[in-house]
PDB file of C-alpha atoms in Angstrom:
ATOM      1  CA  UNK A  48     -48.276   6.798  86.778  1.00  0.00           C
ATOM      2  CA  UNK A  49     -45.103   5.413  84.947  1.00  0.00           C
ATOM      3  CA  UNK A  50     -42.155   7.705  85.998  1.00  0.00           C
ATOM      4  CA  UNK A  51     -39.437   8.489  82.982  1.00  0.00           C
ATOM      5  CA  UNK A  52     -36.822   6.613  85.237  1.00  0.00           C
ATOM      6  CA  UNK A  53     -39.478   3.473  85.302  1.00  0.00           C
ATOM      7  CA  UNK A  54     -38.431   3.284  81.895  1.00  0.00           C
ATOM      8  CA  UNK A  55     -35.865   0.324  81.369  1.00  0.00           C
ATOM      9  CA  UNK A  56     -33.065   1.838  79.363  1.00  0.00           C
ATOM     10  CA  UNK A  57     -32.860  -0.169  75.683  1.00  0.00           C
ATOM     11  CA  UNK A  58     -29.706  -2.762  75.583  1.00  0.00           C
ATOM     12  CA  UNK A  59     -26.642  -1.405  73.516  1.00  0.00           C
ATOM     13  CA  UNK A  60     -24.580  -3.356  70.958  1.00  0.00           C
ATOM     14  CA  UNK A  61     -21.592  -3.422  70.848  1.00  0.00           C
ATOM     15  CA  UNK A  62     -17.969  -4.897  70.849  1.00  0.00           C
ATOM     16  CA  UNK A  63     -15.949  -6.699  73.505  1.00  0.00           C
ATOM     17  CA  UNK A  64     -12.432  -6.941  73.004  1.00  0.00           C
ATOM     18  CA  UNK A  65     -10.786 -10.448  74.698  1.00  0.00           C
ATOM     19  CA  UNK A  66      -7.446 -11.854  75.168  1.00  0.00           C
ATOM     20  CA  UNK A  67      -7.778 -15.427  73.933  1.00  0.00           C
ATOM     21  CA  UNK A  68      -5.252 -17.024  76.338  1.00  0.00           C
ATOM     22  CA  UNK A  69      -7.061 -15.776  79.298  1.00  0.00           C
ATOM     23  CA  UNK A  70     -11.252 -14.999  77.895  1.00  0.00           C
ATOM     24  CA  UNK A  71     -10.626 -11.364  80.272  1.00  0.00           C
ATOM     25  CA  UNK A  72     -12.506  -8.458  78.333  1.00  0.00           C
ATOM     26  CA  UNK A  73      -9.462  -6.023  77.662  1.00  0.00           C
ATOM     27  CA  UNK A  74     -11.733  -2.935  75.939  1.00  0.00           C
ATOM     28  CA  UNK A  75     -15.506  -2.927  75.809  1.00  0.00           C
ATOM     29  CA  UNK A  76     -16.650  -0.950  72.781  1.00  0.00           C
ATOM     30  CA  UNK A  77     -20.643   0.387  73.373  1.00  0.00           C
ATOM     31  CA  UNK A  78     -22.182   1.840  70.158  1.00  0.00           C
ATOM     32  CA  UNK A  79     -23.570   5.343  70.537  1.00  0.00           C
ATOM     33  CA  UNK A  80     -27.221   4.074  68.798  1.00  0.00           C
ATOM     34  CA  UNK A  81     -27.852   1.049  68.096  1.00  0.00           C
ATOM     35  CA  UNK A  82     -28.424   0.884  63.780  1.00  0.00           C
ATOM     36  CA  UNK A  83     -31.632   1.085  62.409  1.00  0.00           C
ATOM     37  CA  UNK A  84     -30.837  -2.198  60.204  1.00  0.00           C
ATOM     38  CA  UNK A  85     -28.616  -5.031  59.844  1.00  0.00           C
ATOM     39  CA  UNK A  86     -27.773  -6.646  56.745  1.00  0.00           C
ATOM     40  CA  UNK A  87     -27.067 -10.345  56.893  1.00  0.00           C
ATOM     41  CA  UNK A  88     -25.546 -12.946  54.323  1.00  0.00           C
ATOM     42  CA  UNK A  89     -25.822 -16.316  55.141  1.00  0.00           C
ATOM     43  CA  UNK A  90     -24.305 -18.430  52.762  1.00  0.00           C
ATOM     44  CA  UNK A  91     -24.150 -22.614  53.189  1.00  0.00           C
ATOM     45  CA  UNK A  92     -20.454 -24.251  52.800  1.00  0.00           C
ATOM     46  CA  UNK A  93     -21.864 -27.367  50.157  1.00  0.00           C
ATOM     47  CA  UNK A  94     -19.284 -30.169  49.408  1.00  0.00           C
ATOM     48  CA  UNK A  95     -20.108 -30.551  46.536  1.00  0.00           C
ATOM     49  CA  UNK A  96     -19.632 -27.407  45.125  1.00  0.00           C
ATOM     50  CA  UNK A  97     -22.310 -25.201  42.852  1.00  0.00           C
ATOM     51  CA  UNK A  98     -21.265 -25.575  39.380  1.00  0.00           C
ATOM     52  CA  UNK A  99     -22.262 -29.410  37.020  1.00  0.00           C
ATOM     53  CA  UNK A 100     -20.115 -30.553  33.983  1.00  0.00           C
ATOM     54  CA  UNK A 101     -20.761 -29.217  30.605  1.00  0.00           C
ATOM     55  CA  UNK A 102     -22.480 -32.705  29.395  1.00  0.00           C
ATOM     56  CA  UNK A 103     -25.719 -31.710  30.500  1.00  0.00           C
ATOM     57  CA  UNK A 104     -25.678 -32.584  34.216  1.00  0.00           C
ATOM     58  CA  UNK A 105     -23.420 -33.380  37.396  1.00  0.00           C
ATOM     59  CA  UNK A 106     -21.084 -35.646  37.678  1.00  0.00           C
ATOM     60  CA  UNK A 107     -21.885 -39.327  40.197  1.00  0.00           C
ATOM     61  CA  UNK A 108     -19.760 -37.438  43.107  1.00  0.00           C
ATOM     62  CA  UNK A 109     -21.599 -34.627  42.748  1.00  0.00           C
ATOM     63  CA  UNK A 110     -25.055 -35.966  43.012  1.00  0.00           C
ATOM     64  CA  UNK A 111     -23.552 -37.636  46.152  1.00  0.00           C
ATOM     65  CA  UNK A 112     -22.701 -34.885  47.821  1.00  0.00           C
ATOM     66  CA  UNK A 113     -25.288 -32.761  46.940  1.00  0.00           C
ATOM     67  CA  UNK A 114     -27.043 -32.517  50.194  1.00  0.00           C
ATOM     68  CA  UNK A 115     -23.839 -32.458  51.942  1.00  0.00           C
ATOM     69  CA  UNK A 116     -22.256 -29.891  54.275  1.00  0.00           C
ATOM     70  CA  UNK A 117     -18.316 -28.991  54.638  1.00  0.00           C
ATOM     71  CA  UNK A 118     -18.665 -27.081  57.839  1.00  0.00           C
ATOM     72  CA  UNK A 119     -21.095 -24.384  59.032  1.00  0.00           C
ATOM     73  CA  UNK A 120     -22.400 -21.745  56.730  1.00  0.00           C
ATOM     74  CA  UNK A 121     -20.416 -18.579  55.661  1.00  0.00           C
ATOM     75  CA  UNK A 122     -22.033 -15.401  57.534  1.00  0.00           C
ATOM     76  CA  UNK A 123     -21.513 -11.796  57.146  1.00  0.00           C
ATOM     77  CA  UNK A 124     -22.862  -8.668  58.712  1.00  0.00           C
ATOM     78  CA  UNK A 125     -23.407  -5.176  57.791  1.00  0.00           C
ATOM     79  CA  UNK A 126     -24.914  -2.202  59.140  1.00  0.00           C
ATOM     80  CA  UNK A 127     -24.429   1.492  59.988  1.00  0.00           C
ATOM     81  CA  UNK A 128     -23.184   2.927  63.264  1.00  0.00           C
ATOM     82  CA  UNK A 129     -23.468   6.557  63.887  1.00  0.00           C
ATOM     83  CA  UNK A 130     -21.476   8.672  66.366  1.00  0.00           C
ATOM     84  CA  UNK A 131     -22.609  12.092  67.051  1.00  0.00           C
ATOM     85  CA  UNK A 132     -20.477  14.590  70.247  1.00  0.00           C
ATOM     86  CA  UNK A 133     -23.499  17.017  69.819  1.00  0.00           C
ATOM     87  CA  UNK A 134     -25.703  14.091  71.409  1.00  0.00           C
ATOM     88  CA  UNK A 135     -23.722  14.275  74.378  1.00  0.00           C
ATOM     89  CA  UNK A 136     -23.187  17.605  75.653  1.00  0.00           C
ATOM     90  CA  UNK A 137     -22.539  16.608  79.298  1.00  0.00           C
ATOM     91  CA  UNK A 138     -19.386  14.664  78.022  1.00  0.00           C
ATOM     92  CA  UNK A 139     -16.297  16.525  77.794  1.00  0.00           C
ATOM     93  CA  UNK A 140     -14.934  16.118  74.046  1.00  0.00           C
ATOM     94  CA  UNK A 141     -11.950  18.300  73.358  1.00  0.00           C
ATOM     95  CA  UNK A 142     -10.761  15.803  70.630  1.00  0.00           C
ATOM     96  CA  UNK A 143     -14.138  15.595  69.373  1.00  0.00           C
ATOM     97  CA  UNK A 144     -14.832  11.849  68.313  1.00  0.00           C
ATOM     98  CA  UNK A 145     -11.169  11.410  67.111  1.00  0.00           C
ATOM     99  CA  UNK A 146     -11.282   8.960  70.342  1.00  0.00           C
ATOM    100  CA  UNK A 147     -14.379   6.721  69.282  1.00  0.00           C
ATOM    101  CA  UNK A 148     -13.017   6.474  65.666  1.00  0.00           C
ATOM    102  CA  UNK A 149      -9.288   5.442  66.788  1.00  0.00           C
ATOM    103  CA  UNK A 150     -11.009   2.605  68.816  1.00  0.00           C
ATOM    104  CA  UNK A 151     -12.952   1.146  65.812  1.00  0.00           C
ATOM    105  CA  UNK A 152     -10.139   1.833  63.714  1.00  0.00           C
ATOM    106  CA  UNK A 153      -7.100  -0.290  65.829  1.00  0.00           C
ATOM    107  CA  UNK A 154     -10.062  -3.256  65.583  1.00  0.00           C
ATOM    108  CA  UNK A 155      -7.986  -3.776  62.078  1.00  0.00           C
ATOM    109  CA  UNK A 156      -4.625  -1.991  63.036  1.00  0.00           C
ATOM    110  CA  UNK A 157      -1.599  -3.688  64.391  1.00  0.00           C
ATOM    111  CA  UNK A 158      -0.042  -1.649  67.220  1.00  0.00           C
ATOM    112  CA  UNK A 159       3.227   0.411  67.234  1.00  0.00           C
ATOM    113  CA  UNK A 160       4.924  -2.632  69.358  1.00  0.00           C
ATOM    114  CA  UNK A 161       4.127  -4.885  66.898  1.00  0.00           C
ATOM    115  CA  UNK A 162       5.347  -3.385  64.190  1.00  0.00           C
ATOM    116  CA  UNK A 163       8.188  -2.457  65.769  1.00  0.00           C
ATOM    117  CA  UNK A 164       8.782  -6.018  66.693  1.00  0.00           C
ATOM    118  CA  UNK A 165       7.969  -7.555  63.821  1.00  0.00           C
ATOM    119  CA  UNK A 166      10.727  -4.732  62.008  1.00  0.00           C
ATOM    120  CA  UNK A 167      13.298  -5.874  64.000  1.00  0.00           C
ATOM    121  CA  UNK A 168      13.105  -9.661  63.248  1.00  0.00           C
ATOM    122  CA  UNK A 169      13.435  -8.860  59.800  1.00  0.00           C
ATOM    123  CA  UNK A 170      16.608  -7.061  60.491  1.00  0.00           C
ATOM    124  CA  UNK A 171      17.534  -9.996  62.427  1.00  0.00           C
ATOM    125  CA  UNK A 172      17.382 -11.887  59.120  1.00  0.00           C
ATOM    126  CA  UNK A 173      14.447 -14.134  60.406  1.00  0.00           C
ATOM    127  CA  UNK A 174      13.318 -15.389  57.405  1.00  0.00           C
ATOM    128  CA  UNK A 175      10.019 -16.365  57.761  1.00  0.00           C
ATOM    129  CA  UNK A 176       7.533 -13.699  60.690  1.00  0.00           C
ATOM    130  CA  UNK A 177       4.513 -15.029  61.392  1.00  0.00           C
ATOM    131  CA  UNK A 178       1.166 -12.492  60.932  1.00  0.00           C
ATOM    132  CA  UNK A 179       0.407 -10.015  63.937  1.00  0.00           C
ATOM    133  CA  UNK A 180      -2.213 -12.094  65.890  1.00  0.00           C
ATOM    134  CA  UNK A 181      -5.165  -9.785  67.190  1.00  0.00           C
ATOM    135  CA  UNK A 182      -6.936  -9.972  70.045  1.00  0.00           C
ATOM    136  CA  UNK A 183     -10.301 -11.420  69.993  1.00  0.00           C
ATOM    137  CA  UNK A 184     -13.606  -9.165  69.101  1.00  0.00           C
ATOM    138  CA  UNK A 185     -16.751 -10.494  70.153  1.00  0.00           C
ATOM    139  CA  UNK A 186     -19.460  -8.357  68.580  1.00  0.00           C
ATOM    140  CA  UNK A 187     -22.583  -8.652  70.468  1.00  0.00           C
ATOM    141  CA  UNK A 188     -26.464  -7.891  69.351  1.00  0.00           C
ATOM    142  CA  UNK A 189     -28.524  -8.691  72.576  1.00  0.00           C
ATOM    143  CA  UNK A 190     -28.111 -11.788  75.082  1.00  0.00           C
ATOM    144  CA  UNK A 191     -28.899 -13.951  72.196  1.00  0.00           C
ATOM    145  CA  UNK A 192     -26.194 -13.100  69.937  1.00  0.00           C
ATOM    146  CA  UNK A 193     -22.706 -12.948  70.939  1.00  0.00           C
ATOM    147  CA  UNK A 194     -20.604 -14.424  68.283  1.00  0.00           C
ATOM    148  CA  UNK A 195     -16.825 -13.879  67.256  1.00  0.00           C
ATOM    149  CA  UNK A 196     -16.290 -12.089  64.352  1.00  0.00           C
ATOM    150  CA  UNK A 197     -13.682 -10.018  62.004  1.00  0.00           C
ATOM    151  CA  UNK A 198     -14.023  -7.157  60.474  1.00  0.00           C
ATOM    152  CA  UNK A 199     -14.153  -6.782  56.775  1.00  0.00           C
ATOM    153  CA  UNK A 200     -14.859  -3.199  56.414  1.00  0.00           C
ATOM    154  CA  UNK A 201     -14.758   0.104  57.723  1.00  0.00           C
ATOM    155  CA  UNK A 202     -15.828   2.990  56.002  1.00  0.00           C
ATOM    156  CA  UNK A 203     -16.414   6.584  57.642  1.00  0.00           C
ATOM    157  CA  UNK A 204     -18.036   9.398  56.472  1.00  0.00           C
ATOM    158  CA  UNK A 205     -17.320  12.227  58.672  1.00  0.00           C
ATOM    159  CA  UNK A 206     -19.721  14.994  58.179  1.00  0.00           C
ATOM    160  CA  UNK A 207     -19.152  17.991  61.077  1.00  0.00           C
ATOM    161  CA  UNK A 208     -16.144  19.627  62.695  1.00  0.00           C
ATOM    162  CA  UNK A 209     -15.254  21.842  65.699  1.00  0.00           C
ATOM    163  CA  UNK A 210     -13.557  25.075  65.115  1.00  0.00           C
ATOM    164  CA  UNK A 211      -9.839  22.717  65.456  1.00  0.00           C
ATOM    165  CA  UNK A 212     -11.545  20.501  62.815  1.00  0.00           C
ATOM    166  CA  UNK A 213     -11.959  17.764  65.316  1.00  0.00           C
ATOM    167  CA  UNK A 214     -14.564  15.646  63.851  1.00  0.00           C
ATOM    168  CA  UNK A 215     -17.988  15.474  65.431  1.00  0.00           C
ATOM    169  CA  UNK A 216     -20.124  13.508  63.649  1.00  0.00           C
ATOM    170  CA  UNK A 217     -19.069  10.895  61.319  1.00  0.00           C
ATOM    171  CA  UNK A 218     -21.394   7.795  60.113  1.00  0.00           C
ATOM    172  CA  UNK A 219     -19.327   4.336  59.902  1.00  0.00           C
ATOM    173  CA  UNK A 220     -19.981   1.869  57.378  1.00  0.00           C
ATOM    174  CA  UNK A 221     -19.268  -1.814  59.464  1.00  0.00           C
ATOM    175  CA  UNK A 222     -18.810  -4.903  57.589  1.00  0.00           C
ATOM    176  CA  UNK A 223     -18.135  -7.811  59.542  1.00  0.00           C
ATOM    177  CA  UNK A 224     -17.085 -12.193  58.825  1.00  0.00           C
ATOM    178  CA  UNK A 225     -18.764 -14.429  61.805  1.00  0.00           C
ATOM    179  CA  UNK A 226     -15.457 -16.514  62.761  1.00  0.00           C
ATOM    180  CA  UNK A 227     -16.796 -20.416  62.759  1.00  0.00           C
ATOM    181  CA  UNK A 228     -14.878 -23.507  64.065  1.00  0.00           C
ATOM    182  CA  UNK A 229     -13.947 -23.523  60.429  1.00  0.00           C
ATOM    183  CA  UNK A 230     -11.862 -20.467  60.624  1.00  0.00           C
ATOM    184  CA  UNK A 231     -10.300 -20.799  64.032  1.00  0.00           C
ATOM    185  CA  UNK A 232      -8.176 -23.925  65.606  1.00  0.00           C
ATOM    186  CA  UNK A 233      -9.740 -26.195  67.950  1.00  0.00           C
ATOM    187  CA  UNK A 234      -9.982 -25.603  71.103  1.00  0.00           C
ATOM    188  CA  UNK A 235     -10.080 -21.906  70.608  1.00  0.00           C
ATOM    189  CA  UNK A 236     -11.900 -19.362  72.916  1.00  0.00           C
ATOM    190  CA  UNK A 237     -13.422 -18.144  70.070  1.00  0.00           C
ATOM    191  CA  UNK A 238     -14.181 -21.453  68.098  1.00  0.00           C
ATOM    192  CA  UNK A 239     -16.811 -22.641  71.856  1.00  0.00           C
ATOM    193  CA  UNK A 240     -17.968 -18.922  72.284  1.00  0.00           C
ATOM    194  CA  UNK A 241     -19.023 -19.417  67.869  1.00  0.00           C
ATOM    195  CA  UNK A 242     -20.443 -23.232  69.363  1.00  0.00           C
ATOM    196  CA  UNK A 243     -22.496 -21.455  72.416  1.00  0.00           C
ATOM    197  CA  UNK A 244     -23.871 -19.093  70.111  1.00  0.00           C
ATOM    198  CA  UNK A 245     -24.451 -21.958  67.398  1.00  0.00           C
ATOM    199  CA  UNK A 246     -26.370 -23.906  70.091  1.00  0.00           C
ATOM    200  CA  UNK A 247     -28.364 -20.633  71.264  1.00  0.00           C
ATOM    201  CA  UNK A 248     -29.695 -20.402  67.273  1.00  0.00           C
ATOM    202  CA  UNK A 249     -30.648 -23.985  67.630  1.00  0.00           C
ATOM    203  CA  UNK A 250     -32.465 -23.594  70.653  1.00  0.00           C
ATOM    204  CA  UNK A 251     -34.557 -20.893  68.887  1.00  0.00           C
ATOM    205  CA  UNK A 252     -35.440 -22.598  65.872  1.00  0.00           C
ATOM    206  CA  UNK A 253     -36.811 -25.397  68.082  1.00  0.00           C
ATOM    207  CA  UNK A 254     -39.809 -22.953  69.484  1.00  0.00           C
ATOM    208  CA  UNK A 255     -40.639 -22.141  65.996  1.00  0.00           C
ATOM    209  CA  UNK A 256     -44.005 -23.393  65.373  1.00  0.00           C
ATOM    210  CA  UNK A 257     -44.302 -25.914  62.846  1.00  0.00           C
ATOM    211  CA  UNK A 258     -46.352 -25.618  60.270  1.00  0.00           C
ATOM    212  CA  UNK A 259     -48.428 -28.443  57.898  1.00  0.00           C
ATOM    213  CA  UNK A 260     -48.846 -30.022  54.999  1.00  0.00           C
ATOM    214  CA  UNK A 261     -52.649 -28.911  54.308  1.00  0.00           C
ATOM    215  CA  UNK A 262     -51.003 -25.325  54.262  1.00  0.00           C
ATOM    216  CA  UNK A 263     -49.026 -26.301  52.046  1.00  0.00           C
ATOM    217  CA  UNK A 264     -52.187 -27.667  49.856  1.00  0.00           C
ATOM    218  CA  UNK A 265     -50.361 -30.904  50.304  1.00  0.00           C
ATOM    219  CA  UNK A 266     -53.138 -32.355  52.770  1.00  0.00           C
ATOM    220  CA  UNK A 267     -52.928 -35.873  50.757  1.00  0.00           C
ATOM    221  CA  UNK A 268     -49.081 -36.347  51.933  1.00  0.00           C
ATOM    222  CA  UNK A 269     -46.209 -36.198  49.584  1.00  0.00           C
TER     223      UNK A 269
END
């Protein structure tokens, strides 16, 4: 007889928050429940571009490049996460799930410090400030993807308060750019953890079984 704790407990997504110097987790993010879909965009970089002349066909450069890649494909993620304090009765929340949200929210947020320090180089008269750097997010699906990423969009719906009108329930919109080797310097933690997973999505299109040419109706070759 299977026992309820015989029952492996499903795998979470989630977020892991890195320091890029060192590759040490600093915050590890573990969605409540795991969304019920995931929209992805995949979306190939072509050299030579997408549009032809206005003559009535494309140009001798562009026929050459036409099955020609610039770097790896442009990806983007979306999907739902939902948070819900009601679900979790045997956790104290006297704030509610002001907590959760902050966490997701400083994921596009520069801190206080930064600010601050970034304020008083200006006052210094430094002319040019470089952008706040953030720390690496790694958002993570299962063992077989773990890819960096940034996010794009956050949008929450909050739809239940306590009696302080600490929210309690709120539904967050998550839009999300895989970071490539095209978007980060070489050499970057993030640019071999984007190669790893790269590899890992190779390594599963190699099990696919391939198919034929008689399925195809194509049994007397191309």
């Amino acid at each position: 007889m299977t026992r309820y704790s015989d029952i492996p407990k499903p795998i979470r997504s989630g977020m892991v928050i890195v320091d890029p110097e060192r590759g040490t987790p600093q915050r590890i993010i573990v969605l409540q429940f795991n969304p019920d879909t995931l929209e992805r965009s995949v979306a190939p970089q072509a050299a030579g571009g997408e549009g032809g002349g206005g003559g009535g066909g494309d140009s001798g450069g562009d026929r050459n490049e036409a099955l020609r890649l610039k770097g790896p494909a442009q990806e983007s993620w979306k999907f739902t996460a939902e948070i819900d304090a009601t679900d979790q009765l045997d956790v104290a929340a006297p704030d509610g799930i002001h907590p959760q949200l902050a966490v997701l929210e400083m994921l596009v947020q520069p801190t206080t410090a930064q600010l601050r320090a970034a304020s008083k180089l200006s006052k210094k008269g430094t002319i040019e400030i470089s952008p706040i750097e953030m720390p690496l997010t790694l958002f993570t699906w299962g063992s077989k993807r773990v890819m960096p990423v940034r996010l794009t969009e956050l949008s929450v719906n909050e739809s239940a308060f306590d009696v302080n009108l600490n929210p309690i329930r709120a539904s967050l919109s998550i839009g999300m750019k895989i970071l490539t080797v095209s978007d980060l310097p070489a050499g970057h933690r993030g640019a071999e953890l984007y190669l790893a997973h790269l590899a890992q999505k190779e390594q599963l299109a190699r099990r696919a079984r391939a198919g034929s040419l008689a399925q195809l109706g194509l049994g007397g070759g191309i």
